[in-house]
Amino acid sequence: MTAFNAVITATDALGSVERRSRLHVFDRGQLWAEVDNTAQMTLFGPAGSALSVQAGRLNLQCGSSGTAARARFESVPAAKDCRALVGFVIPAGTGVRTDNVGLLLRTTSWQVTNDTYAYILGVGRRSTTSFGVEFGRGSNAASGSFQQLQFVEVSGITESEVVVWLEIELIGSTLTVRRLDGTVVLTRSDSTHQAAGRVGVNYFRGSQNGPGLFTGFFFEALDS
């Protein structure tokens, strides 16, 4: 993992913006190679869950006997304070979808059982022209529980499949989510989980069959 001044130019459903930041970058070539190496990612989910790479995207599938699956990045260090830039794929649709993709932070309890992570930032379609961003808290323990901390609906997408890039920053007890142009989408404080933990991705399938899709992942640990 190499730290350098990265220039990230990404076009998503909300516009094309260039961001400059100092990140520990997992570029596409490196990330996808690690995804294909089972020693670099660990899958947690019911029977039939799967993790794969297709057409340059990370695909996370949940088995039909459960509702959610998640995967831990083994080569990303444990962190308390961190910043991530993630490309979330929002499936096509004209109404609310029950599935969502998410980024998991500060998690020390990695289980097959749903909602056993620490914090999740989930993204999913809400209408023909909008998507939802949800900050939630899990149990970070063997027995899962979930509490929604904040939910925001964001307009500006189309009914076709789209990619939305979001920057997620968790420092101390405050999580902030920004669009590529720096616009703050969501901010909320919660002091429940204050220890360093591992990073991963989550797919909650609801009544859909998935998979949950991601187009990129950039990460920086901010712990001093």
N, CA and C of each residue as an Amber inpcrd file, in Angstrom:
protein
   672
   0.8560000  -1.1780000   0.0000000   0.0000000   0.0000000   0.0000000
   0.8940000   1.2310000   0.0000000   0.7300000   2.0820000  -0.9950000
   1.6260000   3.2060000  -1.1900000   0.8960000   4.5270000  -0.9780000
   1.4830000   5.4120000  -0.1880000   0.9070000   6.7350000   0.0240000
   1.5240000   7.7100000  -0.9660000   0.7030000   8.4480000  -1.6850000
   1.2010000   9.4540000  -2.5990000   0.0780000  10.4350000  -2.8980000
   0.4340000  11.5580000  -3.5170000  -0.5820000  12.5450000  -3.8800000
  -1.3210000  12.0610000  -5.1140000  -2.5110000  11.5570000  -4.8990000
  -3.2850000  10.9720000  -5.9920000  -4.2260000  11.9980000  -6.5960000
  -4.2740000  12.0260000  -7.9100000  -5.2660000  12.8380000  -8.6100000
  -6.3250000  11.8760000  -9.1170000  -7.5100000  11.9840000  -8.5630000
  -8.5850000  11.0660000  -8.9050000  -9.6230000  11.8200000  -9.7170000
  -9.7800000  11.4430000 -10.9750000 -10.8050000  12.0450000 -11.8140000
 -11.8510000  10.9840000 -12.0960000 -13.0640000  11.2250000 -11.6530000
 -14.1170000  10.2320000 -11.8070000 -15.3850000  10.9060000 -12.2920000
 -16.0500000  10.2850000 -13.2260000 -17.3450000  10.7660000 -13.6920000
 -18.4180000   9.8670000 -13.1150000 -19.3280000  10.4640000 -12.3590000
 -20.4140000   9.6600000 -11.8200000 -21.7340000  10.3220000 -12.1590000
 -22.8000000   9.8300000 -11.5650000 -24.1330000  10.3210000 -11.8970000
 -24.3400000  11.7690000 -11.5000000 -23.4840000  12.2890000 -10.6420000
 -23.6430000  13.6590000 -10.1470000 -22.6470000  14.6170000 -10.7810000
 -21.8780000  14.1440000 -11.7730000 -20.9690000  15.0420000 -12.4700000
 -19.5300000  14.5770000 -12.4220000 -18.6890000  15.2170000 -13.2340000
 -17.2740000  14.8760000 -13.3110000 -16.4660000  15.9040000 -12.5270000
 -15.7170000  15.4140000 -11.5450000 -14.9610000  16.3030000 -10.6710000
 -13.5860000  15.7050000 -10.4150000 -12.5570000  16.5620000 -10.3670000
 -11.2210000  16.1060000 -10.0340000 -10.9610000  16.3680000  -8.5550000
 -10.5580000  15.3480000  -7.8310000 -10.2180000  15.4980000  -6.4220000
  -8.7380000  15.2120000  -6.2330000  -8.0590000  16.0330000  -5.4320000
  -6.6610000  15.8070000  -5.1000000  -6.5720000  15.5400000  -3.5990000
  -6.0080000  14.4400000  -3.2250000  -5.8650000  14.1440000  -1.7980000
  -4.7430000  13.1330000  -1.6000000  -4.2240000  13.1090000  -0.4010000
  -3.1630000  12.1690000  -0.0720000  -3.8010000  10.9090000   0.4790000
  -3.7120000   9.8440000  -0.2830000  -4.4210000   8.6150000   0.0600000
  -3.4840000   7.4140000  -0.0090000  -3.8050000   6.4100000   0.7800000
  -3.2420000   5.0870000   0.5490000  -4.1480000   4.4510000  -0.4960000
  -3.6600000   4.3610000  -1.7080000  -4.5340000   4.0580000  -2.8350000
  -4.4700000   2.5820000  -3.2130000  -5.6400000   1.9910000  -3.3500000
  -5.7730000   0.6820000  -3.9730000  -6.3100000   0.9680000  -5.3690000
  -5.4100000   1.0730000  -6.3570000  -5.9160000   1.3740000  -7.6860000
  -6.5760000   0.1270000  -8.2690000  -7.2280000   0.2960000  -9.4020000
  -8.0440000  -0.8080000  -9.9120000  -7.2300000  -2.0850000 -10.1290000
  -6.0690000  -1.9360000 -10.7580000  -5.2840000  -3.1290000 -11.0240000
  -4.8880000  -3.8570000  -9.7530000  -4.4350000  -3.1010000  -8.7570000
  -4.0060000  -3.7200000  -7.5060000  -5.1910000  -4.2900000  -6.7360000
  -6.2880000  -3.5350000  -6.6680000  -7.4430000  -4.0030000  -5.9100000
  -8.0070000  -5.2760000  -6.5060000  -8.1760000  -5.2750000  -7.8200000
  -8.8100000  -6.4550000  -8.4190000  -7.9150000  -7.6830000  -8.3080000
  -6.6140000  -7.4990000  -8.3890000  -5.7090000  -8.6330000  -8.1980000
  -5.8610000  -9.1970000  -6.7850000  -6.0140000  -8.3070000  -5.8070000
  -6.1830000  -8.7630000  -4.4320000  -7.5270000  -9.4310000  -4.2190000
  -8.5570000  -8.9400000  -4.9050000  -9.8640000  -9.5630000  -4.7990000
  -9.8100000 -11.0050000  -5.2730000  -9.0480000 -11.2470000  -6.3330000
  -8.9550000 -12.6020000  -6.8710000  -8.1070000 -13.5200000  -6.0020000
  -7.4150000 -12.9620000  -5.0360000  -6.5900000 -13.7510000  -4.1240000
  -7.3570000 -13.9060000  -2.8110000  -7.8070000 -15.1120000  -2.5080000
  -8.6530000 -15.3130000  -1.3220000  -7.9210000 -14.9880000  -0.0310000
  -6.5950000 -14.9030000  -0.0840000  -5.8480000 -14.5350000   1.1220000
  -5.9770000 -13.0410000   1.4160000  -6.4480000 -12.2600000   0.4520000
  -6.5190000 -10.8130000   0.6040000  -7.9270000 -10.3040000   0.9090000
  -8.9520000 -11.1290000   0.7410000 -10.3110000 -10.7720000   1.1360000
 -10.9690000 -11.9880000   1.7650000 -11.7690000 -11.7500000   2.8000000
 -12.4860000 -12.8390000   3.4490000 -13.9740000 -12.5730000   3.3450000
 -14.7160000 -13.5700000   2.8720000 -16.1540000 -13.4660000   2.6660000
 -16.9010000 -14.0020000   3.8780000 -17.9240000 -13.2810000   4.3190000
 -18.8010000 -13.7100000   5.4030000 -20.2400000 -13.6330000   4.9050000
 -20.9370000 -14.7500000   4.9240000 -22.3130000 -14.7400000   4.4480000
 -22.9110000 -16.1290000   4.4730000 -24.2220000 -16.2390000   4.2340000
 -24.8870000 -17.5450000   4.2220000 -24.4290000 -18.3880000   3.0460000
 -24.7610000 -19.6610000   3.0650000 -24.3980000 -20.5710000   1.9800000
 -24.8670000 -20.0060000   0.6440000 -23.9900000 -20.0670000  -0.3440000
 -24.3030000 -19.5360000  -1.6600000 -23.7950000 -18.1300000  -1.8940000
 -23.2690000 -17.4700000  -0.8630000 -22.6900000 -16.1410000  -1.0290000
 -21.4070000 -16.2480000  -1.8470000 -21.0780000 -15.1870000  -2.5660000
 -19.9070000 -15.2490000  -3.4450000 -19.3120000 -13.8630000  -3.6310000
 -18.0200000 -13.8660000  -3.9500000 -17.2740000 -12.6380000  -4.2120000
 -16.5200000 -12.8420000  -5.5090000 -16.6820000 -11.9120000  -6.4540000
 -16.0360000 -12.0770000  -7.7470000 -15.7470000 -10.7210000  -8.3580000
 -15.0160000 -10.7420000  -9.4620000 -14.7410000  -9.5350000 -10.2260000
 -15.2000000  -9.7710000 -11.6530000 -16.0770000  -8.8900000 -12.1440000
 -16.5930000  -9.0040000 -13.4980000 -16.6510000  -7.6260000 -14.1210000
 -16.1070000  -7.5150000 -15.3220000 -16.1250000  -6.2530000 -16.0770000
 -15.5790000  -5.0890000 -15.2480000 -14.4970000  -5.3460000 -14.4880000
 -13.8560000  -4.2920000 -13.7230000 -14.6160000  -3.8450000 -12.4980000
 -15.5480000  -4.6830000 -12.0110000 -16.3220000  -4.3240000 -10.8320000
 -16.2880000  -5.4580000  -9.8080000 -16.2940000  -5.0640000  -8.5600000
 -16.3460000  -6.0250000  -7.4640000 -17.8060000  -6.4140000  -7.2280000
 -18.0920000  -7.7080000  -7.3340000 -19.4530000  -8.2240000  -7.1870000
 -19.5580000  -9.0150000  -5.8940000 -20.4870000  -8.6300000  -5.0240000
 -20.7180000  -9.3160000  -3.7650000 -22.1330000  -9.8770000  -3.7870000
 -22.2430000 -11.1940000  -3.7190000 -23.5210000 -11.8840000  -3.8330000
 -23.8920000 -12.5310000  -2.5020000 -25.1680000 -12.3850000  -2.1130000
 -25.6610000 -13.0140000  -0.8880000 -26.4290000 -14.2760000  -1.2200000
 -26.1530000 -15.3650000  -0.5100000 -26.8700000 -16.6070000  -0.7090000
 -28.3530000 -16.4690000  -0.4130000 -29.1670000 -17.3090000  -1.0590000
 -30.6210000 -17.1840000  -0.9730000 -31.1810000 -17.5030000   0.4060000
 -30.3770000 -18.1580000   1.2630000 -30.8700000 -18.5020000   2.6010000
 -30.7190000 -17.3640000   3.6020000 -30.1040000 -16.2560000   3.1910000
 -29.8900000 -15.1260000   4.0850000 -30.2300000 -13.8100000   3.4170000
 -29.9680000 -12.7200000   4.1110000 -30.3000000 -11.3940000   3.5760000
 -29.0890000 -10.5130000   3.3200000 -27.9140000 -10.8980000   3.8220000
 -26.7540000 -10.0240000   3.6490000 -25.4610000 -10.8240000   3.6550000
 -24.4630000 -10.2960000   2.9410000 -23.1140000 -10.8600000   2.9370000
 -22.1330000  -9.7060000   2.9900000 -20.9360000  -9.9780000   3.4960000
 -19.9280000  -8.9230000   3.5910000 -18.5380000  -9.5210000   3.3430000
 -17.5970000  -8.6500000   3.0180000 -16.2280000  -9.0930000   2.7620000
 -15.2610000  -8.1190000   3.4080000 -14.2170000  -8.6540000   4.0210000
 -13.2080000  -7.8510000   4.7150000 -11.9520000  -7.7470000   3.8540000
 -11.4160000  -6.5290000   3.7380000 -10.1440000  -6.3220000   3.0510000
  -9.0200000  -6.6970000   4.0120000  -8.3220000  -7.7740000   3.7300000
  -7.2830000  -8.2500000   4.6410000  -6.0290000  -7.3850000   4.6030000
  -5.7650000  -6.7330000   3.4860000  -4.5280000  -5.9440000   3.3730000
  -4.7310000  -4.4840000   3.7570000  -5.9570000  -4.1060000   4.1340000
  -6.2060000  -2.7560000   4.6330000  -6.0290000  -2.7780000   6.1480000
  -5.2220000  -1.9080000   6.7020000  -4.9460000  -1.9690000   8.1420000
  -6.1540000  -1.5760000   8.9780000  -6.1930000  -2.0830000  10.1990000
  -7.2210000  -1.6510000  11.1490000  -7.0510000  -0.1610000  11.4070000
  -8.1630000   0.5380000  11.5180000  -8.1020000   1.9870000  11.7320000
  -9.3100000   2.4310000  12.5440000  -9.1010000   3.4670000  13.3260000
 -10.2070000   4.1380000  13.9980000 -10.6440000   5.3320000  13.1520000
  -9.7400000   6.2710000  12.9390000 -10.0340000   7.4250000  12.0980000
  -9.5650000   7.1340000  10.6830000 -10.4080000   7.4270000   9.7040000
 -10.0530000   7.0650000   8.3360000 -10.8640000   7.8710000   7.3350000
 -10.4180000   7.7850000   6.0950000 -11.1140000   8.3950000   4.9690000
 -11.1290000   7.3910000   3.8350000 -12.2750000   7.2450000   3.1930000
 -12.3880000   6.3210000   2.0630000 -13.1310000   6.9970000   0.9270000
 -12.7700000   6.6520000  -0.2820000 -13.4780000   7.0980000  -1.4760000
 -13.9500000   5.8480000  -2.1940000 -15.2640000   5.7080000  -2.3380000
 -15.8400000   4.4590000  -2.8380000 -16.7820000   4.7350000  -4.0010000
 -16.6800000   3.9290000  -5.0420000 -17.6080000   3.9950000  -6.1610000
 -18.7160000   2.9730000  -5.9600000 -19.9050000   3.4560000  -5.6210000
 -21.0620000   2.5870000  -5.4040000 -21.8710000   2.4930000  -6.6960000
 -22.2510000   1.2810000  -7.0870000 -23.1080000   1.0870000  -8.2560000
 -24.5600000   1.0150000  -7.7950000 -25.4020000   1.8890000  -8.3430000
 -26.8270000   1.9040000  -8.0180000 -27.5780000   1.2680000  -9.1810000
 -28.2710000   0.1430000  -8.9420000 -28.9490000  -0.5640000 -10.0340000
 -30.0500000   0.2750000 -10.6710000 -30.4170000  -0.0910000 -11.8900000
 -31.5250000   0.5670000 -12.5740000 -32.8200000   0.3450000 -11.8050000
 -33.7480000   1.2950000 -11.9310000 -35.0330000   1.1450000 -11.2640000
 -35.8530000   2.4110000 -11.3310000 -37.1560000   2.2710000 -11.1480000
 -38.0550000   3.4190000 -11.1780000 -38.7050000   3.6620000  -9.8210000
 -38.3310000   2.8920000  -8.8260000 -38.9000000   3.0710000  -7.4950000
 -37.9250000   2.6010000  -6.4400000 -38.4070000   2.4850000  -5.2070000
 -37.5560000   2.0600000  -4.0960000 -37.1200000   0.6150000  -4.2990000
 -35.8210000   0.3660000  -4.1710000 -35.2970000  -0.9950000  -4.1450000
 -34.9640000  -1.3450000  -2.7030000 -35.1500000  -2.6170000  -2.3660000
 -34.9210000  -3.0300000  -0.9810000 -33.4840000  -3.4240000  -0.7110000
 -32.6320000  -3.4510000  -1.7620000 -31.2370000  -3.8220000  -1.5510000
 -30.3630000  -2.5820000  -1.4550000 -29.1680000  -2.7540000  -0.8560000
 -28.2070000  -1.6530000  -0.8020000 -26.7970000  -2.1950000  -0.6520000
 -25.8320000  -1.3830000  -1.0640000 -24.4220000  -1.7180000  -0.9080000
 -23.8430000  -0.7870000   0.1560000 -22.8140000  -1.2450000   0.8600000
 -22.3150000  -0.4300000   1.9480000 -20.8390000  -0.6110000   2.2350000
 -20.2820000   0.3830000   2.9200000 -18.9070000   0.3550000   3.4070000
 -18.9460000   0.1100000   4.9080000 -18.1540000  -0.8380000   5.3890000
 -18.0910000  -1.1780000   6.8120000 -16.8210000  -0.6000000   7.4180000
 -16.9540000   0.0210000   8.6030000 -15.8250000   0.6550000   9.2690000
 -15.7310000   0.2230000  10.7320000 -14.5150000   0.2420000  11.2810000
 -14.2270000  -0.0220000  12.6950000 -14.7680000  -1.3670000  13.1840000
 -14.8430000  -2.3350000  12.3130000 -15.4460000  -3.6140000  12.6880000
 -14.3930000  -4.5810000  13.2140000 -14.6470000  -5.1070000  14.4060000
 -13.7820000  -6.1380000  14.9900000 -14.4850000  -7.4860000  15.0550000
 -15.8050000  -7.4900000  14.9380000 -16.5850000  -8.7310000  14.9550000
 -17.0630000  -9.0420000  13.5440000 -16.4020000 -10.0050000  12.9150000
 -16.7740000 -10.3870000  11.5510000 -17.4790000 -11.7330000  11.6080000
 -18.7750000 -11.7130000  11.3130000 -19.6240000 -12.8880000  11.4700000
 -20.4580000 -13.1010000  10.2100000 -21.0060000 -14.3170000  10.0770000
 -21.9830000 -14.5860000   9.0260000 -23.2980000 -13.8790000   9.3460000
 -23.6440000 -13.7960000  10.6260000 -24.8860000 -13.1520000  11.0520000
 -24.9190000 -11.6920000  10.6210000 -26.0730000 -11.2410000  10.1350000
 -26.2120000  -9.8680000   9.6700000 -26.1500000  -8.8750000  10.8240000
 -25.7410000  -7.6520000  10.5280000 -25.7120000  -6.5300000  11.4690000
 -24.7330000  -6.7270000  12.6240000 -23.6670000  -7.4900000  12.3810000
 -22.6490000  -7.7040000  13.4180000 -21.4090000  -6.8320000  13.2070000
 -21.4630000  -5.9490000  12.2370000 -20.3890000  -4.9800000  11.9980000
 -20.4960000  -3.8500000  13.0210000 -19.5480000  -2.8900000  12.9720000
 -19.6060000  -1.7150000  13.8530000 -20.4370000  -0.6120000  13.2000000
 -19.8880000   0.0060000  12.1330000 -20.6130000   1.0590000  11.4250000
 -20.7420000   0.6990000   9.9470000 -21.8430000   1.1570000   9.3480000
 -22.0600000   0.9530000   7.9170000 -22.5350000   2.2460000   7.2790000
 -22.0280000   2.5110000   6.0880000 -22.5350000   3.6070000   5.2630000
 -23.1380000   2.9400000   4.0410000 -24.4680000   2.8870000   3.9670000
 -25.1660000   2.1710000   2.9100000 -25.7440000   3.1010000   1.8620000
 -25.8040000   2.6170000   0.6210000 -26.3110000   3.3880000  -0.5100000
 -27.2650000   2.5160000  -1.3090000 -28.4390000   3.0620000  -1.6560000
 -29.4030000   2.3020000  -2.4380000 -30.3860000   3.2040000  -3.1540000
 -31.0320000   2.6670000  -4.1810000 -31.9780000   3.4660000  -4.9820000
 -33.2620000   3.7270000  -4.2070000 -33.7830000   4.9770000  -4.3400000
 -35.0340000   5.3570000  -3.6980000 -36.1390000   5.6660000  -4.7020000
 -35.7860000   6.1200000  -5.8890000 -36.7900000   6.4480000  -6.9020000
 -36.1050000   6.4960000  -8.2640000 -36.8740000   6.8880000  -9.2840000
 -36.3080000   7.0200000 -10.6220000 -35.1460000   8.0040000 -10.6440000
 -35.1990000   9.0190000  -9.8010000 -34.2210000  10.1030000  -9.8590000
 -33.4330000  10.3100000  -8.5670000 -33.5250000   9.3900000  -7.6080000
 -32.8430000   9.6290000  -6.3330000 -32.2910000   8.3420000  -5.7240000
 -31.3060000   8.5160000  -4.8280000 -30.7630000   7.3910000  -4.0710000
 -30.6770000   7.8010000  -2.6080000 -30.6210000   6.8170000  -1.7300000
 -30.5270000   7.0770000  -0.3070000 -29.1370000   6.7910000   0.2220000
 -28.7030000   7.5840000   1.1980000 -27.4470000   7.3700000   1.9010000
 -27.7970000   7.1950000   3.3780000 -27.4020000   6.0590000   3.9380000
 -27.7900000   5.7230000   5.3020000 -26.5580000   5.4360000   6.1590000
 -26.4710000   6.0760000   7.3060000 -25.4330000   5.7880000   8.2820000
 -26.0730000   4.9800000   9.3970000 -25.5250000   3.7980000   9.6550000
 -26.1100000   2.9270000  10.6560000 -25.0670000   2.3080000  11.5650000
 -25.5470000   1.8090000  12.6830000 -24.6910000   1.1830000  13.6890000
 -25.1390000  -0.2520000  13.9130000 -24.1610000  -1.1750000  13.8180000
 -24.4250000  -2.5650000  14.1520000 -23.9470000  -2.8680000  15.5580000
 -23.9650000  -4.1390000  15.9140000 -23.6140000  -4.5380000  17.2750000
 -22.1150000  -4.6460000  17.5020000 -21.3560000  -4.9320000  16.4280000
 -19.9300000  -5.2580000  16.5390000 -19.7300000  -6.4000000  17.5380000
 -20.6450000  -7.3540000  17.4780000 -20.6420000  -8.5120000  18.3820000
 -21.2830000  -9.6920000  17.6550000 -21.2020000 -10.8700000  18.2730000
 -21.6750000 -12.0860000  17.6210000 -23.1690000 -12.0750000  17.3440000
 -23.9440000 -11.4170000  18.1910000 -25.3890000 -11.3090000  17.9990000
 -25.6930000  -9.9640000  17.3650000 -26.3010000  -9.9680000  16.1780000
 -26.4740000  -8.7400000  15.4270000 -27.6360000  -7.8700000  15.8780000
 -27.4560000  -6.5570000  15.7420000 -28.5300000  -5.5850000  15.9420000
 -28.1990000  -4.3660000  15.1050000 -29.2190000  -3.6110000  14.7040000
 -28.9900000  -2.4700000  13.8260000 -29.8050000  -1.2760000  14.2950000
 -29.1820000  -0.0970000  14.2250000 -29.8860000   1.1500000  14.4830000
 -29.5140000   2.1560000  13.4140000 -30.5180000   2.6930000  12.7430000
 -30.2770000   3.7460000  11.7700000 -29.9770000   5.0410000  12.5090000
 -28.8560000   5.6700000  12.1760000 -28.4560000   6.9200000  12.8230000
 -28.8560000   8.1390000  12.0000000 -28.7690000   8.0240000  10.6910000
 -29.2060000   9.1210000   9.8330000 -29.4340000   8.6050000   8.4180000
 -30.4410000   9.1850000   7.7550000 -30.7550000   8.8270000   6.3760000
 -30.9980000  10.0990000   5.5800000 -30.4170000  10.1770000   4.3720000
 -30.5840000  11.3310000   3.4910000 -30.9000000  10.8260000   2.0930000
 -31.8680000  11.4480000   1.4440000 -32.1790000  11.1250000   0.0580000
 -31.5540000  12.1780000  -0.8410000 -30.8640000  11.7120000  -1.8960000
 -30.1260000  12.6050000  -2.7970000 -30.7000000  12.4660000  -4.2010000
 -31.0620000  13.5690000  -4.8180000 -31.6000000  13.5510000  -6.1690000
 -30.5030000  13.7900000  -7.1920000 -30.8360000  13.5570000  -8.4740000
 -29.9010000  13.8910000  -9.5380000 -29.4360000  12.7170000 -10.3800000
 -30.0230000  11.5170000 -10.1850000 -29.6330000  10.3720000 -10.9980000
 -30.7460000  10.0310000 -11.9790000 -30.4880000   9.0650000 -12.8460000
 -31.4940000   8.6110000 -13.8010000 -31.9380000   7.2050000 -13.4230000
 -32.9240000   6.6760000 -14.1530000 -33.4320000   5.3480000 -13.8360000
 -32.5040000   4.2400000 -14.3160000 -31.5110000   4.5810000 -15.1230000
 -30.5380000   3.5880000 -15.5760000 -29.5650000   3.2640000 -14.4510000
 -28.8000000   2.1820000 -14.5970000 -27.7370000   1.8820000 -13.6370000
 -26.7260000   3.0190000 -13.6390000 -26.3460000   3.4900000 -12.4560000
 -25.4120000   4.6060000 -12.3610000 -24.3570000   4.3090000 -11.3050000
 -23.2470000   5.0470000 -11.3740000 -22.1850000   4.9710000 -10.3810000
 -22.1490000   6.2880000  -9.6160000 -22.1130000   6.2110000  -8.3030000
 -21.9790000   7.3960000  -7.4650000 -20.7380000   7.2190000  -6.5960000
 -19.8100000   8.1840000  -6.6800000 -18.6160000   8.1900000  -5.8360000
 -18.8730000   9.0440000  -4.6080000 -18.5850000   8.4960000  -3.4350000
 -18.7500000   9.2290000  -2.1890000 -17.4800000   9.1420000  -1.3640000
 -17.1150000  10.2550000  -0.7210000 -15.9960000  10.2680000   0.2070000
 -16.5550000  10.1510000   1.6180000 -16.1110000   9.1450000   2.3480000
 -16.5920000   8.8800000   3.7030000 -15.4500000   9.1220000   4.6670000
 -15.6640000   9.9930000   5.6350000 -14.6260000  10.3330000   6.6110000
 -15.1740000  10.0960000   8.0110000 -14.4740000   9.2910000   8.7850000
 -14.8630000   9.0070000  10.1640000 -13.7140000   9.4040000  11.0750000
 -13.9310000  10.4540000  11.8670000 -12.9130000  10.9590000  12.7820000
 -13.5400000  11.1070000  14.1590000 -12.9550000  10.4280000  15.1380000
 -13.5340000  10.4560000  16.4760000 -14.9230000   9.8620000  16.4420000
 -15.9040000  10.6300000  16.8530000 -17.2790000  10.1340000  16.8590000
 -18.1150000  10.7210000  15.7260000 -17.4900000  11.4030000  14.7600000
 -18.2440000  12.0760000  13.7040000 -17.9570000  11.4900000  12.3320000
 -19.0270000  11.1050000  11.6370000 -18.9300000  10.6310000  10.2650000
 -19.4530000  11.7120000   9.3330000 -18.6980000  11.9790000   8.2590000
 -19.1000000  12.9480000   7.2480000 -19.0110000  12.2950000   5.8800000
 -20.0410000  12.4940000   5.0770000 -20.0770000  11.9590000   3.7130000
 -20.1670000  13.1300000   2.7530000 -19.2880000  13.1300000   1.7320000
 -19.2600000  14.2030000   0.7420000 -19.3590000  13.6340000  -0.6690000
 -19.9150000  14.4360000  -1.5660000 -19.8460000  14.1300000  -2.9790000
 -18.4700000  14.5020000  -3.5040000 -18.2020000  14.1570000  -4.7520000
 -16.8870000  14.4330000  -5.3240000 -16.5660000  15.9200000  -5.3640000
 -17.5900000  16.7660000  -5.4630000 -17.3270000  18.2000000  -5.5160000
 -17.1790000  18.8220000  -4.1390000 -17.2020000  17.9960000  -3.0850000
 -17.0310000  18.4840000  -1.7340000 -18.3180000  18.7890000  -1.0000000
 -19.4540000  18.7330000  -1.6870000 -20.7470000  18.9780000  -1.0420000
 -21.0080000  17.9400000   0.0360000 -21.3420000  18.3950000   1.2270000
 -21.6330000  17.4700000   2.3190000 -23.0250000  16.8750000   2.1260000
 -23.0860000  15.5450000   2.0960000 -24.3450000  14.8170000   1.9490000
 -24.9440000  14.5090000   3.3130000 -24.0870000  14.1280000   4.2430000
 -24.5490000  13.6530000   5.5480000 -23.4530000  13.8650000   6.5780000
 -23.8370000  14.2550000   7.7820000 -22.8960000  14.2720000   8.9040000
 -23.6530000  13.9080000  10.1640000 -23.0310000  13.0700000  10.9840000
 -23.6940000  12.6040000  12.2010000 -22.6370000  12.1130000  13.1890000
 -22.8760000  12.3340000  14.4600000 -21.9640000  11.8760000  15.5060000
 -22.5730000  10.7060000  16.2730000 -21.7240000   9.7500000  16.6260000
 -22.1180000   8.6170000  17.4560000 -20.8590000   8.0930000  18.1310000
 -20.9200000   7.8550000  19.4190000 -19.7150000   7.4790000  20.1740000
 -19.7100000   6.0270000  20.6210000 -20.5660000   5.1970000  20.0210000
 -20.6860000   3.8110000  20.4790000 -19.4260000   2.9980000  20.2230000
 -18.9200000   3.0320000  18.9970000 -17.7620000   2.2180000  18.6130000
 -16.5520000   3.1320000  18.4240000 -15.6410000   3.1360000  19.3940000
 -14.5190000   4.0600000  19.3670000 -13.1600000   3.3760000  19.2350000
 -13.1470000   2.0800000  19.0480000 -11.8840000   1.3570000  18.8720000
 -11.5830000   1.1680000  17.3880000 -10.3130000   0.9850000  17.0780000
  -9.9220000   0.6940000  15.7020000 -10.4900000  -0.6510000  15.2750000
 -10.8330000  -0.7530000  13.9960000 -11.3500000  -2.0060000  13.4610000
 -11.0550000  -2.1070000  11.9850000 -11.4800000  -3.1910000  11.3950000
 -11.1750000  -3.4740000   9.9910000 -12.2330000  -2.8870000   9.0670000
 -11.8820000  -2.8300000   7.7890000 -12.7070000  -2.2130000   6.7510000
 -13.2050000  -3.2910000   5.7950000 -14.4270000  -3.1240000   5.3150000
 -14.9580000  -4.0730000   4.3580000 -16.1440000  -3.5140000   3.6080000
 -16.7800000  -4.3630000   2.8250000 -17.9670000  -3.9760000   2.0620000
 -19.1070000  -4.9280000   2.4040000 -20.3290000  -4.4390000   2.2040000
 -21.5270000  -5.1850000   2.6010000 -22.5580000  -5.1280000   1.4790000
 -23.3080000  -6.2040000   1.3190000 -24.4570000  -6.1910000   0.4110000
 -25.6660000  -6.7420000   1.1520000 -26.7000000  -5.9110000   1.3000000
 -27.9770000  -6.3310000   1.8620000 -28.9400000  -6.5010000   0.6950000
 -29.4280000  -7.7090000   0.4670000 -30.1680000  -7.9790000  -0.7590000
 -31.6590000  -7.7200000  -0.6640000 -32.2090000  -7.6490000   0.5550000
 -33.6390000  -7.4380000   0.6660000 -34.3990000  -8.4540000  -0.1540000
 -35.3170000  -7.9880000  -0.9970000 -36.0870000  -8.8950000  -1.8510000
 -35.4840000  -9.0220000  -3.2430000 -34.3370000  -8.3600000  -3.4860000
 -33.6520000  -8.4750000  -4.7710000 -32.6110000  -9.5930000  -4.7120000
 -32.1310000  -9.9730000  -5.9030000 -31.1500000 -11.0510000  -5.9860000
 -29.7260000 -10.5540000  -6.1730000 -29.5600000  -9.2470000  -6.3930000
 -28.2190000  -8.6950000  -6.4950000 -27.5490000  -8.9820000  -7.8150000
 -26.2170000  -8.8880000  -7.8280000 -25.3250000  -8.7000000  -6.6820000
 -25.1520000  -7.2270000  -6.3100000 -24.4260000  -6.9930000  -5.1890000
 -24.0010000  -5.6550000  -4.8410000 -22.7140000  -5.3450000  -5.5840000
 -22.6300000  -4.1590000  -6.1680000 -21.5180000  -3.8330000  -7.0520000
 -20.7650000  -2.5910000  -6.5870000 -19.4360000  -2.6410000  -6.7550000
 -18.5550000  -1.5200000  -6.4320000 -17.5790000  -1.3390000  -7.5880000
 -17.2350000  -0.0760000  -7.9070000 -16.3210000   0.1620000  -9.0270000
 -14.9400000   0.6220000  -8.5860000 -14.7410000   0.9130000  -7.3230000
 -13.4210000   1.3350000  -6.8800000 -13.3930000   1.5990000  -5.3920000
 -12.1650000   1.5650000  -4.8340000 -12.0100000   1.7330000  -3.3950000
 -10.6630000   2.3740000  -3.1230000 -10.6790000   3.5240000  -2.4570000
  -9.4670000   4.2340000  -2.0530000  -9.5530000   4.4660000  -0.5490000
  -8.4580000   4.2820000   0.1740000  -8.5310000   4.3200000   1.6320000
  -7.3090000   4.9900000   2.2380000  -7.5310000   5.7420000   3.2980000
  -6.4390000   6.3630000   4.0560000  -6.7220000   6.2390000   5.5400000
  -5.8010000   5.6370000   6.2850000  -5.8870000   5.6070000   7.7530000
  -5.3630000   6.9170000   8.2960000  -6.1360000   7.5540000   9.1780000
  -5.7800000   8.8570000   9.7180000  -5.3090000   8.8070000  11.1610000
  -5.2010000   7.6140000  11.7450000  -4.7640000   7.4930000  13.1310000
  -3.3440000   8.0050000  13.2780000  -3.1000000   8.7610000  14.3280000
  -1.7430000   9.2970000  14.5510000  -0.8600000   8.2500000  15.2180000
